[in-house]
GROMACS .gro file of C-alpha atoms in nm:
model
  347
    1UNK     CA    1  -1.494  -2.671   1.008
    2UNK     CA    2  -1.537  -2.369   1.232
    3UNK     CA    3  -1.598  -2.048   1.081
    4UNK     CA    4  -1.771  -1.683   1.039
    5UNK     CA    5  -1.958  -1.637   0.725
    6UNK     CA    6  -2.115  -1.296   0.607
    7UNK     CA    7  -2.421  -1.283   0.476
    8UNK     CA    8  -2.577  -0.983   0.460
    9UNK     CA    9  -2.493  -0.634   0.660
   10UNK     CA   10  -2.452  -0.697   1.003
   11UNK     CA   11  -2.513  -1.073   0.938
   12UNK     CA   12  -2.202  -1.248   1.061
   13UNK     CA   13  -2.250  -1.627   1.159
   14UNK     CA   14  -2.074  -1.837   1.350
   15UNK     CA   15  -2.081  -2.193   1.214
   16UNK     CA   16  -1.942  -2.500   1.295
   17UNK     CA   17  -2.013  -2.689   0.955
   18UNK     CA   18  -1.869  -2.504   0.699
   19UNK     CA   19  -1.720  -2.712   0.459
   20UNK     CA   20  -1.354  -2.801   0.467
   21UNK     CA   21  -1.175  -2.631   0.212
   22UNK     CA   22  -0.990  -2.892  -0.071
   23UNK     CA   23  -0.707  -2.755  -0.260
   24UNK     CA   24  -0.825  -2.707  -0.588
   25UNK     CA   25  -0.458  -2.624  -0.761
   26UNK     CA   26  -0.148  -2.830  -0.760
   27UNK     CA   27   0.013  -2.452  -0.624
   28UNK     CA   28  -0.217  -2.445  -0.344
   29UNK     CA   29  -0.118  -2.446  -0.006
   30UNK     CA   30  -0.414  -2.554   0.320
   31UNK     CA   31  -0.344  -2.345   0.596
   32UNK     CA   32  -0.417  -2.401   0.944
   33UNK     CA   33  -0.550  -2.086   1.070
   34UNK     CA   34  -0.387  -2.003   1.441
   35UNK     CA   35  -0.426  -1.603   1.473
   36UNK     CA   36  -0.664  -1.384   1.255
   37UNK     CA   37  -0.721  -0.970   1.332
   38UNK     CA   38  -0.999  -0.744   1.280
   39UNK     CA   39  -0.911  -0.515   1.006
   40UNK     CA   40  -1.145  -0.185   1.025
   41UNK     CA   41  -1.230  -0.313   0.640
   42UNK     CA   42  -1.346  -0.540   0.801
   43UNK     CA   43  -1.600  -0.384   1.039
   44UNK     CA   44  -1.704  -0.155   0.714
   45UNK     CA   45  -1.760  -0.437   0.463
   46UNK     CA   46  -1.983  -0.592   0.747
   47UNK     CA   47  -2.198  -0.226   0.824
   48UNK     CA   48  -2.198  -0.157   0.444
   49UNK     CA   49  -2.137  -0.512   0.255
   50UNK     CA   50  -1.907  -0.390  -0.096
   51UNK     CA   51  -1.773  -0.675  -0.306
   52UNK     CA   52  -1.887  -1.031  -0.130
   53UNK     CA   53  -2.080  -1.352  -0.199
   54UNK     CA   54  -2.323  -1.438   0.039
   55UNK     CA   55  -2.207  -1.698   0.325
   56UNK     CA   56  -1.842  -1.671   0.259
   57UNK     CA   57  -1.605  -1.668   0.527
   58UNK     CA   58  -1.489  -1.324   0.627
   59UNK     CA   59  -1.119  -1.193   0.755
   60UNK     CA   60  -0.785  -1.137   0.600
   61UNK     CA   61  -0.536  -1.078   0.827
   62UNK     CA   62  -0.404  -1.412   0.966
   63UNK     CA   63  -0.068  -1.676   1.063
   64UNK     CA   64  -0.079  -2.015   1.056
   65UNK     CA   65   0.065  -2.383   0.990
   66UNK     CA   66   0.093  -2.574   0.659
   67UNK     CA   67  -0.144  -2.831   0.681
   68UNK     CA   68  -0.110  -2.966   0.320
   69UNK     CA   69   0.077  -2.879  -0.006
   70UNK     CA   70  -0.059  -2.899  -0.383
   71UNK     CA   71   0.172  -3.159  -0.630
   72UNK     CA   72   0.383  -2.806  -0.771
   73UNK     CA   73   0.455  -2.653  -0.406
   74UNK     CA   74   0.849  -2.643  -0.361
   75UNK     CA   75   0.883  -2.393  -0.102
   76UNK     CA   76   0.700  -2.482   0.156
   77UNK     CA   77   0.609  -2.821   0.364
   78UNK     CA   78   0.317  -2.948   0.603
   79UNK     CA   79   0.425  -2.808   0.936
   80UNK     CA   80   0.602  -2.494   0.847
   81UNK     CA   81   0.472  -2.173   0.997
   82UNK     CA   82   0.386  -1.904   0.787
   83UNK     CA   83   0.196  -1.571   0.709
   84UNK     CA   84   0.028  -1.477   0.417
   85UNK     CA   85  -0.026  -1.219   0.111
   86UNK     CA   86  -0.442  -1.218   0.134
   87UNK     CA   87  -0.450  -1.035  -0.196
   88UNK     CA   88  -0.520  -1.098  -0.568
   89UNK     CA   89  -0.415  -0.857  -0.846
   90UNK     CA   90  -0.499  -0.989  -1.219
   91UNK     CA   91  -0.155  -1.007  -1.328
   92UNK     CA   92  -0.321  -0.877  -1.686
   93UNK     CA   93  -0.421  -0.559  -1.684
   94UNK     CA   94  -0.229  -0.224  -1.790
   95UNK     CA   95  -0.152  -0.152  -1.414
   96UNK     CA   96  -0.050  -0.518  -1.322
   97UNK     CA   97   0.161  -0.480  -1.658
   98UNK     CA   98   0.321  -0.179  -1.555
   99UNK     CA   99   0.409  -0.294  -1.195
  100UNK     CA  100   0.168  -0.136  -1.000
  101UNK     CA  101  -0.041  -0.411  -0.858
  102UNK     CA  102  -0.197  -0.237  -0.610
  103UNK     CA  103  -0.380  -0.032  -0.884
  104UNK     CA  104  -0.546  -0.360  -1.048
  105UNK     CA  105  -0.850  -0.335  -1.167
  106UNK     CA  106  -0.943  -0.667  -1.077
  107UNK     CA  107  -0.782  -0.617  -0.717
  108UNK     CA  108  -0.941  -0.863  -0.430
  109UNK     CA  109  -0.908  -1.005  -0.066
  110UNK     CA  110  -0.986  -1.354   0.056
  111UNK     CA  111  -1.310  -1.301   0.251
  112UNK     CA  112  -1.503  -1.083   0.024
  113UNK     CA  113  -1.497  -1.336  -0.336
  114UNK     CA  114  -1.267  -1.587  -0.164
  115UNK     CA  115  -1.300  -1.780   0.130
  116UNK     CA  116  -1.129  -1.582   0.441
  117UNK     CA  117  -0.928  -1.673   0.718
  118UNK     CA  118  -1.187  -1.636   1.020
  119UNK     CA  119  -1.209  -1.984   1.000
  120UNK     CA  120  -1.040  -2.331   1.133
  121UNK     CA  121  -0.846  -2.321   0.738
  122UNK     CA  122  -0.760  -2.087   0.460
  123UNK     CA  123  -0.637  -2.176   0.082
  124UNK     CA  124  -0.401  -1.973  -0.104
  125UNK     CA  125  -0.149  -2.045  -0.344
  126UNK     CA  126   0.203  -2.082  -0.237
  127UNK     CA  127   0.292  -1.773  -0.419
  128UNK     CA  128   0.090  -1.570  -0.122
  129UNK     CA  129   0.295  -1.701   0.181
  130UNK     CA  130   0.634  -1.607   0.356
  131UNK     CA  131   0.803  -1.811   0.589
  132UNK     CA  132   0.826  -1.689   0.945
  133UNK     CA  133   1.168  -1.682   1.130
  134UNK     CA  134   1.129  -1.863   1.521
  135UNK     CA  135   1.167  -1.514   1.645
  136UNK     CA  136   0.821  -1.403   1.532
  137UNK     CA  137   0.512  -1.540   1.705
  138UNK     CA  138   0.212  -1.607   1.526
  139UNK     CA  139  -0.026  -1.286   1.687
  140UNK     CA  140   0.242  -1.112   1.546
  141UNK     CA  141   0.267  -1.237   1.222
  142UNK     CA  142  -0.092  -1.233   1.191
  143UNK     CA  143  -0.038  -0.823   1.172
  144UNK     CA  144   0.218  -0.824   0.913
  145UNK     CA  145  -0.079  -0.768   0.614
  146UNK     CA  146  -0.153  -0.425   0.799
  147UNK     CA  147   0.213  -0.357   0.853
  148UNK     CA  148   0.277  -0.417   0.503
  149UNK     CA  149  -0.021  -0.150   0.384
  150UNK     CA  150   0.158   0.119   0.606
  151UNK     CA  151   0.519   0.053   0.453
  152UNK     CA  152   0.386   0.075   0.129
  153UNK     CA  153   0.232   0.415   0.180
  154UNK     CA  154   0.589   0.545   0.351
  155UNK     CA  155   0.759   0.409   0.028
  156UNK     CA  156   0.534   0.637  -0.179
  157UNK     CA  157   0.637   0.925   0.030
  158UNK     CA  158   0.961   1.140   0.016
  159UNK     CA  159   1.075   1.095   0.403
  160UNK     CA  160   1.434   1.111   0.459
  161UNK     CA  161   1.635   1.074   0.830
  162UNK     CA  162   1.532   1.354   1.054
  163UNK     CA  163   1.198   1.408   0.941
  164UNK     CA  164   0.942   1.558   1.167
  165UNK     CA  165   0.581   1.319   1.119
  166UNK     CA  166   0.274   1.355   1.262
  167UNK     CA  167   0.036   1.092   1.254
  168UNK     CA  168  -0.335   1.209   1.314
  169UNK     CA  169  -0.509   0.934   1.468
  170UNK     CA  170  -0.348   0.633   1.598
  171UNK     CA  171  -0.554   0.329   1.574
  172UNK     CA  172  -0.388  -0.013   1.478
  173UNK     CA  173  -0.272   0.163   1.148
  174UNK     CA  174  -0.161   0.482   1.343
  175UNK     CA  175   0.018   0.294   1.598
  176UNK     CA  176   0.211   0.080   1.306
  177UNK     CA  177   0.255   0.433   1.129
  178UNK     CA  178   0.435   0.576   1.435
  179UNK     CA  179   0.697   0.252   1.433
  180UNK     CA  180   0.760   0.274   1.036
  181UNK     CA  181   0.800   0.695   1.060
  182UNK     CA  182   1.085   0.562   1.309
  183UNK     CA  183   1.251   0.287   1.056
  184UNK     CA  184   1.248   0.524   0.804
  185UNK     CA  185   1.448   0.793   0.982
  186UNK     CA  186   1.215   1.029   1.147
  187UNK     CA  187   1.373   1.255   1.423
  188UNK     CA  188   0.995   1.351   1.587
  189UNK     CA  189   0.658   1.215   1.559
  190UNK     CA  190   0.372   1.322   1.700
  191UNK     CA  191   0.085   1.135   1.816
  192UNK     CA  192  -0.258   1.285   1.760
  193UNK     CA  193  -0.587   1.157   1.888
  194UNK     CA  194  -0.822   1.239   2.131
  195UNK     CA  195  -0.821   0.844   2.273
  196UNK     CA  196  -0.577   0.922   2.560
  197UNK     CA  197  -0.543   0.565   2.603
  198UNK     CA  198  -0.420   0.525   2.249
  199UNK     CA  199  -0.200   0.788   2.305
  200UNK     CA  200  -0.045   0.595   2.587
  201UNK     CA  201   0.071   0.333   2.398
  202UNK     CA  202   0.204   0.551   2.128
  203UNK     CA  203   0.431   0.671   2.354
  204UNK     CA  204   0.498   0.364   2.410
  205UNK     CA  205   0.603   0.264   2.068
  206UNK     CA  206   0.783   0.547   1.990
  207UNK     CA  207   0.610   0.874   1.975
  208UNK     CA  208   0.765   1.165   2.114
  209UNK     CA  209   0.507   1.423   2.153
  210UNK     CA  210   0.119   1.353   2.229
  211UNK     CA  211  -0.163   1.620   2.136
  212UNK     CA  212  -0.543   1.527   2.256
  213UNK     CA  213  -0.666   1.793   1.989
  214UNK     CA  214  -0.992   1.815   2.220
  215UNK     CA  215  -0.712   1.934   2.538
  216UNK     CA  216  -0.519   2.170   2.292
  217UNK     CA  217  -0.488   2.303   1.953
  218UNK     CA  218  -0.270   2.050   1.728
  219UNK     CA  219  -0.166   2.330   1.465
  220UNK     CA  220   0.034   2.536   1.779
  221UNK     CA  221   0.143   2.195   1.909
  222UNK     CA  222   0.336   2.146   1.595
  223UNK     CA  223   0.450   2.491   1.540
  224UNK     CA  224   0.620   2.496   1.849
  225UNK     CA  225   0.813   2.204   1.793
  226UNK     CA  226   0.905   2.288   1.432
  227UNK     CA  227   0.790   2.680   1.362
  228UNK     CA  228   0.723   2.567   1.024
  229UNK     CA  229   0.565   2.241   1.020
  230UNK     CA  230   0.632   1.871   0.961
  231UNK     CA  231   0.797   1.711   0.608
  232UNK     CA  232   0.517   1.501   0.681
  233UNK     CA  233   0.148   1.414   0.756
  234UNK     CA  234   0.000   1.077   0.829
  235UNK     CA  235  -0.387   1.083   0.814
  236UNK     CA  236  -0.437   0.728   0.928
  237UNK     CA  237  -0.788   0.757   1.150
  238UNK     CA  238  -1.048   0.743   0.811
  239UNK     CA  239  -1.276   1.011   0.934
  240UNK     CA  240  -1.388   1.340   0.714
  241UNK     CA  241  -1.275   1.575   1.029
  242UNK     CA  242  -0.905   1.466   1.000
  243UNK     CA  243  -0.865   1.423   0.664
  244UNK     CA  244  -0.963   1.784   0.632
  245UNK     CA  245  -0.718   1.891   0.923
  246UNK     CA  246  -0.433   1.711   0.823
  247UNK     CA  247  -0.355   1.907   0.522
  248UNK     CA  248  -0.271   2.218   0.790
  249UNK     CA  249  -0.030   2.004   0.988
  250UNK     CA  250   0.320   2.009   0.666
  251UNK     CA  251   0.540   2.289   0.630
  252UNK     CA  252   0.559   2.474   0.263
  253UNK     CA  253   0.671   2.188  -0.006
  254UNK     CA  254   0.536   1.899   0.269
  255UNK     CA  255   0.374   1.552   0.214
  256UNK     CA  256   0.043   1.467   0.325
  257UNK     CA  257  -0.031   1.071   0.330
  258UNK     CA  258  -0.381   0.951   0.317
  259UNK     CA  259  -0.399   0.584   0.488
  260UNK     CA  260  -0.745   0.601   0.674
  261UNK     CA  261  -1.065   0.547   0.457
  262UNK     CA  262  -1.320   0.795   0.550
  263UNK     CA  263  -1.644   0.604   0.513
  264UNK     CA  264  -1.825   0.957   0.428
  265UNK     CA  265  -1.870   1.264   0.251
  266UNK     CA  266  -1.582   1.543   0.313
  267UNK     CA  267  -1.649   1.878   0.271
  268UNK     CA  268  -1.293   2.109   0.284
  269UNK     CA  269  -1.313   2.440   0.462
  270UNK     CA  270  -1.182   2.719   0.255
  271UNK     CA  271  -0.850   2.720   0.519
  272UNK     CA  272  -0.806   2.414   0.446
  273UNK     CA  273  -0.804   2.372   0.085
  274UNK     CA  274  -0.592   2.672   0.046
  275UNK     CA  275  -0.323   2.514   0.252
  276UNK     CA  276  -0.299   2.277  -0.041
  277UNK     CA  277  -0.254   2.531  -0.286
  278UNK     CA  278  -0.030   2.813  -0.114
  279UNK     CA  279   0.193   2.530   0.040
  280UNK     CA  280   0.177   2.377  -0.249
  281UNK     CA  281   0.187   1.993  -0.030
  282UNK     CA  282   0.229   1.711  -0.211
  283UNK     CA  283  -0.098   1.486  -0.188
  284UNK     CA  284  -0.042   1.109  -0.153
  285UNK     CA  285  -0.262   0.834  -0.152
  286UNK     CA  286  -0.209   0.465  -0.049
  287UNK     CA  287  -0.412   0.120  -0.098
  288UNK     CA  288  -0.304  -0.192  -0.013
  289UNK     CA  289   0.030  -0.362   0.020
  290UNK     CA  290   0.192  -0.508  -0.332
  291UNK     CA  291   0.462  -0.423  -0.536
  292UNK     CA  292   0.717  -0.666  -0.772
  293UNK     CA  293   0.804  -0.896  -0.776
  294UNK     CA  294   0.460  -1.019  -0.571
  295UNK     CA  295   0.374  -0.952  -0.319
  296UNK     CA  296   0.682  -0.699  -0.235
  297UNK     CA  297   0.936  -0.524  -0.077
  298UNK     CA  298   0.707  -0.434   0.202
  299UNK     CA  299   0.621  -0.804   0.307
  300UNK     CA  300   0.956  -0.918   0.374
  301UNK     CA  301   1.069  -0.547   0.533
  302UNK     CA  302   0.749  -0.622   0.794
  303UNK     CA  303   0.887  -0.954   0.853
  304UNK     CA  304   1.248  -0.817   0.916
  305UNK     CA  305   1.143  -0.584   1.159
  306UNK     CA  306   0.941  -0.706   1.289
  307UNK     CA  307   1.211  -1.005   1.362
  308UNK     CA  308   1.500  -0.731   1.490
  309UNK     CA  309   1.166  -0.596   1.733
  310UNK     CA  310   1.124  -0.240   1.587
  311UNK     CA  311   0.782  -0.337   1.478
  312UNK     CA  312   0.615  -0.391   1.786
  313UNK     CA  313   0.217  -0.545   1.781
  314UNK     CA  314   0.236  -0.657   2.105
  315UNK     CA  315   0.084  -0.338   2.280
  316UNK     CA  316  -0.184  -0.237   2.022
  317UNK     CA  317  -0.361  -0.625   2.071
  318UNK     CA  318  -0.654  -0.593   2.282
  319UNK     CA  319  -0.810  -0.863   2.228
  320UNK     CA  320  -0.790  -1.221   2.224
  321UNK     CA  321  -1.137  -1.415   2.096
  322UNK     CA  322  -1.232  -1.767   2.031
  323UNK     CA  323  -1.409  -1.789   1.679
  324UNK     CA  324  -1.753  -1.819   1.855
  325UNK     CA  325  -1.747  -1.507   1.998
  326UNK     CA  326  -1.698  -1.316   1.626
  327UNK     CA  327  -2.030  -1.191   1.581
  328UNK     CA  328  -2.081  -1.029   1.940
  329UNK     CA  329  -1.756  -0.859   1.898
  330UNK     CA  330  -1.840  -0.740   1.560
  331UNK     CA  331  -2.149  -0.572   1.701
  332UNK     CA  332  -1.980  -0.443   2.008
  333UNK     CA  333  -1.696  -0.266   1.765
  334UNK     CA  334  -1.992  -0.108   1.495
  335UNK     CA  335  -2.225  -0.010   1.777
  336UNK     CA  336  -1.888   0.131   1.967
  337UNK     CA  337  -1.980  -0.062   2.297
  338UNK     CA  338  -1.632  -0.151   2.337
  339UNK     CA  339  -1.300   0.001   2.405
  340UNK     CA  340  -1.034  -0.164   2.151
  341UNK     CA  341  -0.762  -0.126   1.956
  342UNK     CA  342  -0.673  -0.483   1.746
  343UNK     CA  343  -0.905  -0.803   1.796
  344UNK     CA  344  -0.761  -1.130   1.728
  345UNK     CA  345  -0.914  -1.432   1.710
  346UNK     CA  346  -0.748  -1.829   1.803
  347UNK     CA  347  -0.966  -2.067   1.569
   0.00000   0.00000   0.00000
């Protein structure tokens, strides 16, 4: 079958003999692969590598078709469209035992010790997949795994109706951020980034004030609006500058959020560290998307909204890419010779 396999930093391949995938499992479920996104995990495990065997197909966010069903599979039948949990938690250890399977120690993704879903077909056990309602197309659905980490982190938080959010950096996780600080009741988000052309389609999906910190100073922005800050701070861009300037953006008693992985050192500025301490904030952070019973809550809240239309992809996809054209577009994104916001790919 068609596929992109990883094999060593900056080493993605497209091939067109990988091996079909058999279902090993009676619980199994073959999946034919029809929309798979770029995660920004994605573009890091291929500059840096992390946990990954050699050839293995890459990618994790994806929607699809049953193609097949193992002997035990009740729920679900050849034909039946579908997205997927791409995660494993152990099941065994203390944190699986206590509920908290996003804190496994033996937490994994399909593409890094699994096969992955940039490919023709993806295995996973029936377990993994939810049912998608006619409503929802499959480039949609294919974002629900990313929709799912950001209503996780908002169910850690303390947000109630007529919050005031800020989300610093809106990316495909920002942008999703904006939409859940809506569903969960906030009365006034505000967009920061200094991609004006991401700020545009915040707007568009929901923000109601826009600061290009590079045009003016965010801090004043938000003091203006609310003299004493927001209840709470998104950082969702991953980069040592914001996660340093978030923690000014919360009033006294606030929440700050961490959703972006900064792929580097950060060093806090005296100014900002005491913000932490003399407002005493409340310092959250998120990984992944599961909860109990598996995968979640958060799954099947991304599918509903997405259903009723409050979660809106649509405007954040960029990009649509045959398979073959996965390892120019990984190059493009890491060498930042492109302009985009999500890539999918059609296998």
């Amino acid at each position: 079958m068609k596929a992109l396999n990883l094999y060593d930093i900056e080493d993605l391949r497209y091939e067109e003999n990988t091996p079909l995938l058999q279902l090993t499992s009676n619980e199994e479920v073959l999946i034919q692969v029809k929309s798979a996104g770029i995660c920004g995990s994605d573009l890091s495990r291929y500059k840096k590598l992390g946990p990954y065997v050699s050839g293995t197909t890459f990618g994790h966010e994806f929607s699809g078709i049953v193609a097949a069903v193992g002997s035990a599979v009740t729920h679900f039948k050849e034909g039946d469209r579908v997205a997927a949990c791409p995660t494993f938690s152990c099941g065994h250890c203390i944190f699986c035992r206590q509920g908290a399977p996003t804190r496994c120690t033996e937490l994994t993704v399909i593409g890094a010790k699994h096969p992955g879903s940039y490919a023709e077909y993806v295995i996973l056990p029936a377990s993994h997949l939810l049912q998608l309602p006619d409503e929802i197309d499959f480039d949609t659905a294919a974002m629900l795994e990313p929709a799912s980490v950001v209503a996780h982190g908002f169910y850690r938080t303390s947000i109630e109706p007529g919050a005031a959010v800020a989300i610093m950096g809106v990316g495909s996780i920002g942008l999703l951020s904006i939409q859940w600080a809506k569903i969960f009741g906030a009365a006034t988000v505000f967009a920061i980034d200094i991609d004006d052309n991401k700020l545009k389609i915040a707007k568009q999906l929901g923000a109601d004030i826009l600061i290009n910190p590079l045009k003016e100073d965010t801090e004043t922005v938000i003091k203006k609006h609310t003299s004493l800050g927001v209840d709470l701070a998104v950082e969702s861009a991953g980069s040592p500058i914001t996660s340093e300037q978030v923690l000014a953006l919360p009033k006294k008693g606030g929440e700050v959020l961490y959703l972006g992985i900064p792929y580097g050192d950060i060093t806090l500025q005296r100014y900002y560290f005491e913000k932490i301490v003399r407002n005493e904030l409340r310092i959250l952070g998120s990984w992944n998307a599961l909860s109990t019973p598996f995968p979640g809550k958060e799954w099947e809240t991304g599918l509903h909204f997405m259903k009723t239309g409050q979660l809106d992809v649509k405007p954040m996809i960029s990009h649509h890419l045959p398979l073959e054209k996965g390892p120019e577009i990984f190059h493009q994104l890491t060498h930042k010779e492109i302009d985009a916001v999500k890539v999918l790919f059609h296998p």
